[in-house]
Coordinates of C-alpha atoms and ligand atoms in Angstrom, one line a residue:
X6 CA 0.0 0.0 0.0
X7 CA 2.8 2.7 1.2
X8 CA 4.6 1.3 -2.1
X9 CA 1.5 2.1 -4.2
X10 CA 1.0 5.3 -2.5
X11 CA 4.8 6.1 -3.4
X12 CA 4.1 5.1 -7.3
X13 CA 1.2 7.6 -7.1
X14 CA 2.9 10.4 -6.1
X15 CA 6.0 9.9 -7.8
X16 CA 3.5 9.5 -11.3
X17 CA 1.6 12.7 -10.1
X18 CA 5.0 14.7 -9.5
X19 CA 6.5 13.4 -13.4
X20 CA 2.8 15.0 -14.9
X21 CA 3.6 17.8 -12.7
X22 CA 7.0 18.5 -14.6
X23 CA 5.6 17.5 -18.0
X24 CA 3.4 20.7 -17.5
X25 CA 6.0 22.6 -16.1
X26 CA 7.9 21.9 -19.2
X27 CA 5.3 22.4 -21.3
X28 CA 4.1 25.3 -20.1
X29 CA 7.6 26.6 -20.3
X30 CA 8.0 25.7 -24.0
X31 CA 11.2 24.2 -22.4
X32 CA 10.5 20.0 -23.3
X33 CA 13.2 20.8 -25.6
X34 CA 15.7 21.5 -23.2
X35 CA 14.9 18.9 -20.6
X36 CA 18.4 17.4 -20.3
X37 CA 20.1 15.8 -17.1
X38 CA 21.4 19.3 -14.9
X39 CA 20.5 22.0 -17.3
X40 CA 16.9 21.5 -18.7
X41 CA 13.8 22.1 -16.8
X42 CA 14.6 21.1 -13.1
X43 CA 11.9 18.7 -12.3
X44 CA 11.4 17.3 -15.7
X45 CA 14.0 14.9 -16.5
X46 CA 16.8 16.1 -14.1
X47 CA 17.7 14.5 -10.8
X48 CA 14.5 15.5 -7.9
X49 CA 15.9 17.3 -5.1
X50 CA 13.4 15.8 -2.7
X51 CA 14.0 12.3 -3.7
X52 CA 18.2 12.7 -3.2
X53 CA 17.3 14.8 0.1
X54 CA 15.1 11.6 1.3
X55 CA 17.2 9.6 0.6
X56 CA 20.0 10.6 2.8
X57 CA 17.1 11.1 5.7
X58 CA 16.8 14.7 5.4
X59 CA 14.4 17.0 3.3
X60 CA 14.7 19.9 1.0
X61 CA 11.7 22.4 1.4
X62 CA 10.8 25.9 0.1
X63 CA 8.6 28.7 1.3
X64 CA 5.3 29.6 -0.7
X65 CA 3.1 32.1 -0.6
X66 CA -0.7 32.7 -2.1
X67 CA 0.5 34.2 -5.2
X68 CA 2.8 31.3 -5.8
X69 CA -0.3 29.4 -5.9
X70 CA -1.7 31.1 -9.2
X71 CA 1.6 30.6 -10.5
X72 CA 1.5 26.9 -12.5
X73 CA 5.4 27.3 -13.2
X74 CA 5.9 27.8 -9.5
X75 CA 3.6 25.3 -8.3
X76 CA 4.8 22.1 -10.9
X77 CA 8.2 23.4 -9.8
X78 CA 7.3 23.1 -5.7
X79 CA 5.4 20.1 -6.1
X80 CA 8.1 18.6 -8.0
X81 CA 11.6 18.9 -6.2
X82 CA 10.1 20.2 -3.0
X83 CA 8.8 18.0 0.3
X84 CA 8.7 20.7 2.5
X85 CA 7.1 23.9 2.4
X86 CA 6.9 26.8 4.7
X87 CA 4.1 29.6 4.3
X88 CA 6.4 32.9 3.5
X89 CA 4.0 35.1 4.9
X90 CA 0.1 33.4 5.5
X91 CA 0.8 32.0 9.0
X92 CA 1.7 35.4 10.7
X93 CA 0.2 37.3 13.0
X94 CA -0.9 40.0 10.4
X95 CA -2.4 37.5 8.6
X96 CA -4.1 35.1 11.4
X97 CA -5.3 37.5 14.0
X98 CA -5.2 41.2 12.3
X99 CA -7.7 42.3 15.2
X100 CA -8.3 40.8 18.0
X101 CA -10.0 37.6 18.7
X102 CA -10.6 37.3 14.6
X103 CA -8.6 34.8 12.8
X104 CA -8.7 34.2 10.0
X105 CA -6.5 30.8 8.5
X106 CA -7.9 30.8 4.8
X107 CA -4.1 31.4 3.6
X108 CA -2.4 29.1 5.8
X109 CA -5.1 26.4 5.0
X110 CA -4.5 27.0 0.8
X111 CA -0.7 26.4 1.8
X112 CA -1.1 23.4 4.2
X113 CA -4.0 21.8 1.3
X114 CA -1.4 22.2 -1.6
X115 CA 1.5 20.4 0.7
X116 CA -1.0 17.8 1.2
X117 CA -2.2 17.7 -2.7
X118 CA 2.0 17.1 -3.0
X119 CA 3.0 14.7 0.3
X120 CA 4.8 18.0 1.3
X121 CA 5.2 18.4 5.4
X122 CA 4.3 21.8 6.6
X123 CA 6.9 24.4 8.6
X124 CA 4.6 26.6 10.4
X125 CA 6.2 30.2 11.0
X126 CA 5.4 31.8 12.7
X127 CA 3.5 32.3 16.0
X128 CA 5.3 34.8 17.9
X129 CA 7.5 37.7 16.0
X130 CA 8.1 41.4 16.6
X131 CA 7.4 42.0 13.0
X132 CA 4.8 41.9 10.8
X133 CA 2.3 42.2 13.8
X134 CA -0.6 44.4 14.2
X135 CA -0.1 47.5 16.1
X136 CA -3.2 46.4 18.0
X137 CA -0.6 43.8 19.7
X138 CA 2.5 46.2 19.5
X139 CA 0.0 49.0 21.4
X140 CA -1.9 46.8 24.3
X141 CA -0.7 47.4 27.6
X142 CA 2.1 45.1 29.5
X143 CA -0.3 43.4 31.6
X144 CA -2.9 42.2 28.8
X145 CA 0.2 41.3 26.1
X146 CA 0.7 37.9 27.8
X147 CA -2.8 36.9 27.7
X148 CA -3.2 37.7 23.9
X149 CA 0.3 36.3 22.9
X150 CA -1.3 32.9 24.6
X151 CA -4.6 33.2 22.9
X152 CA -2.6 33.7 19.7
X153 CA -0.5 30.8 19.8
X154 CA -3.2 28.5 21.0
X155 CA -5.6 29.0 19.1
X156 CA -3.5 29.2 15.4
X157 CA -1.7 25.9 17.0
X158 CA -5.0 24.0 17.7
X159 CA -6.6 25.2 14.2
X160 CA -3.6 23.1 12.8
X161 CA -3.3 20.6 15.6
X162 CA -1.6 17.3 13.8
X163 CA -1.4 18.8 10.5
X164 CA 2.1 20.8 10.6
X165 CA 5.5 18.9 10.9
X166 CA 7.2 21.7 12.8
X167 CA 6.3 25.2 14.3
X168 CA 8.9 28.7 14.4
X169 CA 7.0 29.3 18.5
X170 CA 9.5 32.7 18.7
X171 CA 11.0 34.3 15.1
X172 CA 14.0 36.4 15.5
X173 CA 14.1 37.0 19.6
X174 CA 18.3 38.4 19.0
X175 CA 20.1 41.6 18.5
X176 CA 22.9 41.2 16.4
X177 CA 25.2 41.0 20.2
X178 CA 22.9 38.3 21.5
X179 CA 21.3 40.4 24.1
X180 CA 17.7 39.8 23.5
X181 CA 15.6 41.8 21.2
X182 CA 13.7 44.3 23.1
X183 CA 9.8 44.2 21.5
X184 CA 6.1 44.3 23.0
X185 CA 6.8 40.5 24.1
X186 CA 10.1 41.1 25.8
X187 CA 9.2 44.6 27.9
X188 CA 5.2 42.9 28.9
X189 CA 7.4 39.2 29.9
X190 CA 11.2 39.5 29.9
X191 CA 12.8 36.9 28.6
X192 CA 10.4 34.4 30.0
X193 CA 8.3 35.3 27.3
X194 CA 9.7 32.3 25.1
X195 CA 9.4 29.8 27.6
X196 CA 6.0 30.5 27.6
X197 CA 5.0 30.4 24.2
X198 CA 6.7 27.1 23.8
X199 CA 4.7 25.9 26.6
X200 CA 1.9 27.0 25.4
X201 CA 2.6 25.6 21.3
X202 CA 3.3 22.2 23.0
X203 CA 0.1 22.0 24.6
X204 CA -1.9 23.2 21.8
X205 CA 0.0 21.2 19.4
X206 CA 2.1 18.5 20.8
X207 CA 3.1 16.4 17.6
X208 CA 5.1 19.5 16.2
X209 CA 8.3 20.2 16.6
X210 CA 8.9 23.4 18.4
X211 CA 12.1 25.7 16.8
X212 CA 13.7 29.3 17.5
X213 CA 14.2 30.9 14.3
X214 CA 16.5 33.7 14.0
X215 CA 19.0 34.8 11.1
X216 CA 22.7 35.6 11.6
X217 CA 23.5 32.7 13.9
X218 CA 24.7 30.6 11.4
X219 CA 28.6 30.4 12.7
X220 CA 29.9 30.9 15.6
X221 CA 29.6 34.1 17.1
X222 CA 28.0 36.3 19.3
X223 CA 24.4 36.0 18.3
X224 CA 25.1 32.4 18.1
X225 CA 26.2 31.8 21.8
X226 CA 22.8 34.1 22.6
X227 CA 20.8 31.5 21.2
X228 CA 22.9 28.9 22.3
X229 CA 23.1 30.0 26.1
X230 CA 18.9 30.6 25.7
X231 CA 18.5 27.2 24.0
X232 CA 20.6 25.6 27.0
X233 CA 18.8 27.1 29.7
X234 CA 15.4 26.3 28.0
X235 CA 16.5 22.8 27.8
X236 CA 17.8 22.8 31.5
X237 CA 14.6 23.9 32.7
X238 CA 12.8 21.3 30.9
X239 CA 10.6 23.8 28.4
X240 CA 10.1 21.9 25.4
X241 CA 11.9 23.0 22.4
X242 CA 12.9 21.0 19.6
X243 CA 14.9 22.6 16.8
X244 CA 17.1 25.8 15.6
X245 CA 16.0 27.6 12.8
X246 CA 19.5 29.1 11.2
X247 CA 18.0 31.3 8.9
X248 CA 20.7 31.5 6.4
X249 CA 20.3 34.7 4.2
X250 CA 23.8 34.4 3.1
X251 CA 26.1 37.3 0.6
X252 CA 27.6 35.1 -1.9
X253 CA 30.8 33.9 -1.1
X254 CA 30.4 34.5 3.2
X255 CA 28.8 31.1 4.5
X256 CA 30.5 31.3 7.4
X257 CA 33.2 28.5 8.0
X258 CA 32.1 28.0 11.3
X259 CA 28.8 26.5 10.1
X260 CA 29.1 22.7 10.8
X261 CA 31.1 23.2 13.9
X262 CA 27.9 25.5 15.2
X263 CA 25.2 23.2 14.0
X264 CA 27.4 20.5 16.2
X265 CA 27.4 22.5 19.2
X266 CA 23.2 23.0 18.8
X267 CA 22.8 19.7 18.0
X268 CA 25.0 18.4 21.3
X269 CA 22.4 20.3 23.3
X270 CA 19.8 17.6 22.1
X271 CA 18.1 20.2 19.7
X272 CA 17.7 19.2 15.7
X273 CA 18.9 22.3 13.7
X274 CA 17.0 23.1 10.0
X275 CA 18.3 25.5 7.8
X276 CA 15.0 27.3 7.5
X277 CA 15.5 30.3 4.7
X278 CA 18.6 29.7 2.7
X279 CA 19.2 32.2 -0.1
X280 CA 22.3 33.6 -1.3
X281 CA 22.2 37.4 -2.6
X282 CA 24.8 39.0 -4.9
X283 CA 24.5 42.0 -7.0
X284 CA 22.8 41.8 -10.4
X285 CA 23.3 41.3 -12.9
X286 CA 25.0 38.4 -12.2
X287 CA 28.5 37.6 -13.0
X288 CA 29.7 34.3 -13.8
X289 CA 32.1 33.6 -10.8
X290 CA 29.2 34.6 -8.4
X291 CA 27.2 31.8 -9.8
X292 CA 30.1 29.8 -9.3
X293 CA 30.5 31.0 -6.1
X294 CA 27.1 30.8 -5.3
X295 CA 26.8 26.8 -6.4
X296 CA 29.6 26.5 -4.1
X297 CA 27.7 28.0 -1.2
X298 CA 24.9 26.3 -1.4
X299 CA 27.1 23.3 -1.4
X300 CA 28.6 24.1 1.2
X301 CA 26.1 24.7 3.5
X302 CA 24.0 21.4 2.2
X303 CA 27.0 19.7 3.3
X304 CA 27.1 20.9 6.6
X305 CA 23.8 19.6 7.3
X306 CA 24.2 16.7 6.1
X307 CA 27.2 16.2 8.1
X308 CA 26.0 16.6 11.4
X309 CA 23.1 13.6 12.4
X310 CA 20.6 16.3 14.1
X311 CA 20.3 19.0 11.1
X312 CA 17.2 17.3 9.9
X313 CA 16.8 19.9 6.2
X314 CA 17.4 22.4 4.0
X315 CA 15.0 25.1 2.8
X316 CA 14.8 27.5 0.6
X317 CA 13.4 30.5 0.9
X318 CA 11.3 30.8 -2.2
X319 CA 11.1 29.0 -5.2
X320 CA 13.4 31.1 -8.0
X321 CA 14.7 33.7 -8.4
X322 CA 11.3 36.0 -9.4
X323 CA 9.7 34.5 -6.2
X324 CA 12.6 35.6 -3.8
X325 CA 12.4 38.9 -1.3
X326 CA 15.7 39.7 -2.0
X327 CA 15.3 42.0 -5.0
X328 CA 13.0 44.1 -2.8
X329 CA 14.9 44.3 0.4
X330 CA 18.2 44.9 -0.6
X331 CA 18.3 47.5 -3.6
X332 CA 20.6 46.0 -6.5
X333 CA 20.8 42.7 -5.0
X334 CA 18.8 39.6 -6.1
X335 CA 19.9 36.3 -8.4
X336 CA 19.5 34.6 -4.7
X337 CA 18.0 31.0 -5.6
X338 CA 19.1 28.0 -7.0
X339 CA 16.5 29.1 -10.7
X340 CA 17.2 31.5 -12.8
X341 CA 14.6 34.2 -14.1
X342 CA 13.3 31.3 -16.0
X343 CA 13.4 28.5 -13.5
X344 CA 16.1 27.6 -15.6
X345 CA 18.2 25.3 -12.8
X346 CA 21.5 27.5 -11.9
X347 CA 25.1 26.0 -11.1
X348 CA 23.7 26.5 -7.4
X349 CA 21.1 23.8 -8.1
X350 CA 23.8 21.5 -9.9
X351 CA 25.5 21.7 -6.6
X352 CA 23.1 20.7 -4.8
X353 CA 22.0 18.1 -6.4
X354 CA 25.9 16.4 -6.2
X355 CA 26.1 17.6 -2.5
X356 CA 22.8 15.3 -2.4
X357 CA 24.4 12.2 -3.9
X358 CA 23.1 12.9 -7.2
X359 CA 24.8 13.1 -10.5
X360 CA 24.5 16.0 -12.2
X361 CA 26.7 15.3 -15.6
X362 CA 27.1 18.7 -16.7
X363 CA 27.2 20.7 -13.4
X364 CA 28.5 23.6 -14.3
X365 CA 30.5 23.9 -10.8
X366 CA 32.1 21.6 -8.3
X367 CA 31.0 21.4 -4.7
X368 CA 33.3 21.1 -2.3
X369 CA 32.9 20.6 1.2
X370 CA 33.3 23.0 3.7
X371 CA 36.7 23.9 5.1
X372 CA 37.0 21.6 8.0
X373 CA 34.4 19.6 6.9
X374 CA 34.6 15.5 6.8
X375 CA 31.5 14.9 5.6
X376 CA 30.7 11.4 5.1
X377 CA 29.2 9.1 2.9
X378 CA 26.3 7.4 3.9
X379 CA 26.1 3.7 4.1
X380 CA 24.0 1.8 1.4
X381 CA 20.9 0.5 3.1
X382 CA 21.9 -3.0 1.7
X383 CA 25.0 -3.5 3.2
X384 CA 25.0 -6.7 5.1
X385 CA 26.4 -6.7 8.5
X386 CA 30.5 -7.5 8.0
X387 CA 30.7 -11.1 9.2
X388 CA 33.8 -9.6 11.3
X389 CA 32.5 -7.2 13.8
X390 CA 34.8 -4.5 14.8
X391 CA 35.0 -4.7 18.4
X392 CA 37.3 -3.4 21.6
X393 CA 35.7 -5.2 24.1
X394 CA 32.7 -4.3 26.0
X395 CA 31.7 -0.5 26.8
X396 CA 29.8 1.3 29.1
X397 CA 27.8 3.5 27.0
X398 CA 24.5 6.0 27.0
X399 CA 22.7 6.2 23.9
X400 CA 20.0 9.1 23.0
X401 CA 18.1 8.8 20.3
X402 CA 15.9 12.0 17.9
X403 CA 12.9 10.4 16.0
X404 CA 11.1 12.5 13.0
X405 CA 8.1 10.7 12.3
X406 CA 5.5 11.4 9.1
X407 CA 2.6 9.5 7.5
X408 CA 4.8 6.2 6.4
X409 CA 8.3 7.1 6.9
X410 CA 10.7 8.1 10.2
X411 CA 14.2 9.5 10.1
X412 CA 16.0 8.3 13.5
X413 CA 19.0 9.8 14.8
X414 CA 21.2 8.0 17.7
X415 CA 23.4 9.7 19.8
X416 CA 26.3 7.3 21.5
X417 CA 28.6 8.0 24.1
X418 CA 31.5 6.3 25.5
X419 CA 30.4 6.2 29.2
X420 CA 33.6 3.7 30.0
X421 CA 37.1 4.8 30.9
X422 CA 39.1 3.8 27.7
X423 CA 38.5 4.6 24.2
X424 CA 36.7 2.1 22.0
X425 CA 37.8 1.6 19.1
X426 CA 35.5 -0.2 16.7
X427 CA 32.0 -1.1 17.8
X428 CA 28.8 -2.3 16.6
X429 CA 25.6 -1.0 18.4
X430 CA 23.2 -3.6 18.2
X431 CA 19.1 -2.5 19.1
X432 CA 15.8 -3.6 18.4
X433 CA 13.4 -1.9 15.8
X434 CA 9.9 -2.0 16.4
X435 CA 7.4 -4.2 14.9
X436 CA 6.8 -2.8 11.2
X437 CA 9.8 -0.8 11.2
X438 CA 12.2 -1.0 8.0
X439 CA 15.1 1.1 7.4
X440 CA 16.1 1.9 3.8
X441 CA 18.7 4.4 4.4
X442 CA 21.0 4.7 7.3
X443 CA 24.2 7.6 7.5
X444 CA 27.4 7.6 9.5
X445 CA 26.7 3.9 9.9
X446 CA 26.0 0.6 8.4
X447 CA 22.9 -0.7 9.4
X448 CA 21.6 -4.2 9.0
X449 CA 19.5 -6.1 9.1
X450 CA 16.6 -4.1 8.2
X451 CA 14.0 -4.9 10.5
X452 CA 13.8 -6.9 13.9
X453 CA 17.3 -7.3 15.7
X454 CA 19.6 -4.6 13.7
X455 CA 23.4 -3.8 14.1
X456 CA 24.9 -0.4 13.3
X457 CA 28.8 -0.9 12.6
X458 CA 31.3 2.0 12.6
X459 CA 32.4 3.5 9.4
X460 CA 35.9 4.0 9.3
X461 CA 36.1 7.5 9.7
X462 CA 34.3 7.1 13.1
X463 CA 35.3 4.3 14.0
X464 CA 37.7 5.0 17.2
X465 CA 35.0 7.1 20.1
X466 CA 37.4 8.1 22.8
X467 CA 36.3 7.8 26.7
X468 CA 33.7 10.2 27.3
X469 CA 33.7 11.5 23.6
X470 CA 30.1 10.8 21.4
X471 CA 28.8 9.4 17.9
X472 CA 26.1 9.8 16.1
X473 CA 24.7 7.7 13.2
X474 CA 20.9 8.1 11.9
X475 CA 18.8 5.7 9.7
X476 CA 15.5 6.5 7.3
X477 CA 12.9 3.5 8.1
X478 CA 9.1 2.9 6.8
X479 CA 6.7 2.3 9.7
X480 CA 3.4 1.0 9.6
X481 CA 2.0 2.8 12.6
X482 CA 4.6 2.2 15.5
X483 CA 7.1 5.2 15.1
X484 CA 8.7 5.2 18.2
X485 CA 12.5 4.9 19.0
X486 CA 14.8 1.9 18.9
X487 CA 14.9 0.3 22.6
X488 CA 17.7 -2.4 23.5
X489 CA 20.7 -0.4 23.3
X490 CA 23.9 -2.7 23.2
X491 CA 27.2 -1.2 22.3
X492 CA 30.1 -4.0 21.6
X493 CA 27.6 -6.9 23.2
X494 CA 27.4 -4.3 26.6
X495 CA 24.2 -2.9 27.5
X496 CA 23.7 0.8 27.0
X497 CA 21.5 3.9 29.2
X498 CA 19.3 5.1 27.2
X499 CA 19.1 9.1 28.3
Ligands
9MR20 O1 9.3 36.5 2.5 C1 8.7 37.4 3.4 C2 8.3 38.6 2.6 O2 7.3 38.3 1.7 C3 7.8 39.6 3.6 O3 7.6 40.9 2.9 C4 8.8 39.8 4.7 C5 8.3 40.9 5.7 O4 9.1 40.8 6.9 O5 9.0 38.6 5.4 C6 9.6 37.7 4.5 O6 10.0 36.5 5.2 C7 10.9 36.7 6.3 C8 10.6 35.6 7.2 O7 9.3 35.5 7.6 C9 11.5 35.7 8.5 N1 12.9 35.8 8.1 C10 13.2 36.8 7.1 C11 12.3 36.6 5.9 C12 12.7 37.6 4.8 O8 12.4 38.9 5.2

């Protein structure tokens, strides 16, 4: 049924790009990396899925009247976020009256496209009616809760994620002073994640904020909230790093700061990526732009715990950029056109794809090791890598949807030596199947499964972590792995 299901979309997604193409007078074209993208070129959802992750855009009403856009969305797309239809300005304009029609056209097209749903956002200083920015201190906190509980309950079960706060920071990490922060202090977060949770408690919860994408001090603002939030037990599950770059500054520091997020047991998404430079374009900031985005792909995928990559907008016509930042634009992965860019060839490589005439290589990022991921077929090596027992804790990070589940495990070396080859052993759940695992091999598929070192990670030293992840089918049951062995030694689960 799930495989049927699967056919259907993936026959609904080809008509999709034959009228893309068509409409596009473009059929001609529709070679491997330069024609249409979602005709015959490689599907960035499908390569995103199948290394566990996801590759989304935002979309807004107008998009929706746009059939280019929307064969384009429906096709490489399996995320979407609303750019503009699920904000305050939009949902509650006065008080008490909401009004979800947009949000609802957004969230019924992801459907129409097995697309999950980002929901941003519930609580942000901007675009927000002045009757919120003008109550008094001591009526802000009751209407921020009304707010959040009642968009959150309108779309109870239907959204894969939430962003609860958007942009809280200064550029200096203090926190941004708005109508939220002078009525609450900083408590004010706490308490809208408390209250998205209960409204909504399948979705994952995220800060969203943009300039915190490498280390620095915004970064360790968000980081030092994020810690205390989790220390005080107020459910939050994910980053948003926002990711408006300038061509040619992704930050170096990316991976090593979605790391330090991730070690905080948070997931991080890359929630808006674009990449400005001034136009017309010049040739080497294409270049330099396919190597961005390959770059910053990269980085997520490196790091078990960044569960996607979005875009913000489809191409290049659909992008804010041209109207925020005078002579700036080209900040998309398509062209004018939709005409896939060297930034899209990139990406598709970065994905595992093959993109035979990618204009532009894509490197990792400086300090980057990022590794391959294991093929889901590998059997387990009949000679198990082992160092003797270990005391171990494992943790493990489970994104669940319809049919399908990414897991991501979190192992540490408890013991007082370093181990130096293992193989985590575990039990799946009944109807379980994993077709994908990274950082790991993983077999057998279902039932009793190992997880055996690659090489690269193969020595954890005492007190030091790993983490390895796996895509699985479920059949209802999506909860974690239990049975935690590490080297034949039982692990804590924690
Ligand atoms: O894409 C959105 C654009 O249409 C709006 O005019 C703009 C107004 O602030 O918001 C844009 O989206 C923003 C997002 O919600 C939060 N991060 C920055 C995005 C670009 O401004």
């Amino acid at each position: 049924m799930a495989a049927q299901l699967r056919a259907a979309h993936r026959r609904a997604r080809a008509l999709a790009a034959l009228a893309l193409a068509a409409a596009g007078g473009l059929l001609a074209a529709a070679t491997v990396g330069s024609g249409p993208a979602g005709a015959a070129g490689p599907v960035l959802r499908d390569l995103a899925e199948a290394k566990g992750s996801y590759f989304g855009t935002a979309l807004t009403q107008s998009d929706l009247n746009n059939s280019t856009v929307t064969a384009l969305a429906g096709t490489q797309f399996d995320v979407v976020t609303p750019g503009n239809e699920m904000k305050w300005d939009t949902t509650e304009s006065s008080a008490g009256n909401f009004n979800f029609g947009p949000g609802d056209r957004i969230v019924s097209f992801a459907k129409a496209h097995s697309m999950r749903v980002r929901g941003h956002t519930l609580v942000w200083h901007s675009q927000l009616p002045s009757w919120v920015s003008n109550l008094p201190a001591a009526q802000v906190k009751a209407a921020m809760e009304n707010h959040i509980t009642t968009e959150a309950t309108h779309y109870k079960g239907q959204l894969y994620s939430w962003d609860v706060v958007n942009e809280p920071f200064n550029e200096d990490g203090t926190l941004r002073t708005d109508v939220f922060s002078n009525a609450m202090g900083s408590g004010y977060i706490a308490d809208a994640l408390r209250t998205a949770r209960a409204a909504d408690p399948s979705a994952k919860l995220y800060l969203n904020d943009y300039n915190i994408e490498g280390l620095g001090a915004k970064s360790d603002g968000m980081y030092q909230l994020v810690s205390s939030l989790k220390s005080q037990g107020v459910p939050i599950d994910g980053v948003g790093f926002e990711s408006h770059f300038i061509v040619g500054q992704v930050p170096s520091s990316m991976k090593a700061n979605i790391q330090r997020f991730t070690a905080l047991g948070v997931n991080v998404a890359i929630t808006e990526l674009d990449d400005r430079m001034p136009v017309p374009a010049s040739a080497a900031n294409l270049a330099q732009q396919a190597t961005d985005y390959a770059n910053v792909v990269n980085s997520c995928l490196a790091v078990s715990g960044c569960v996607g990559v979005s875009q913000w907008g489809v191409g290049d016509p659909d992008s804010w950029i041209p109207g925020a930042f005078s002579g700036y634009g080209a900040a998309t992965m398509y062209d004018d056109t939709y005409q896939p860019k060297a930034a899209y060839n990139a990406v598709v490589t970065a994905l595992g794809g093959n993109s035979s005439s990618s204009p532009s290589p894509s490197p990792s990022p400086s300090g980057s090791s990022s590794p391959s991921p294991s093929p889901s077929s590998s059997p387990s090596p009949s000679s198990s890598p082992t160092s003797g027992g270990a005391a171990c804790r494992v943790s493990t990070q489970v994104n669940a949807w319809n049919t399908g589940l990414t897991e991501n495990v979190t192992v540490t070396n408890t013991g007082a030596t370093a181990v130096n080859g293992w193989q985590l052993t575990f039990t799946l759940p009944a109807g379980q199947t994993v077709n994908n695992a990274w950082n790991a091999t993983v077999s057998p598929a279902s039932g009793t499964v190992g997880a055996t070192n690659l090489a690269y990670n193969a020595s954890v030293p005492a007190g030091g972590s790993t983490g390895f992840g796996f895509q699985a089918t479920h059949t209802g049951n999506a909860a974690p792995a239990t049975g935690f062995a590490l080297n034949g030694v039982a692990c804590t689960t924690g």
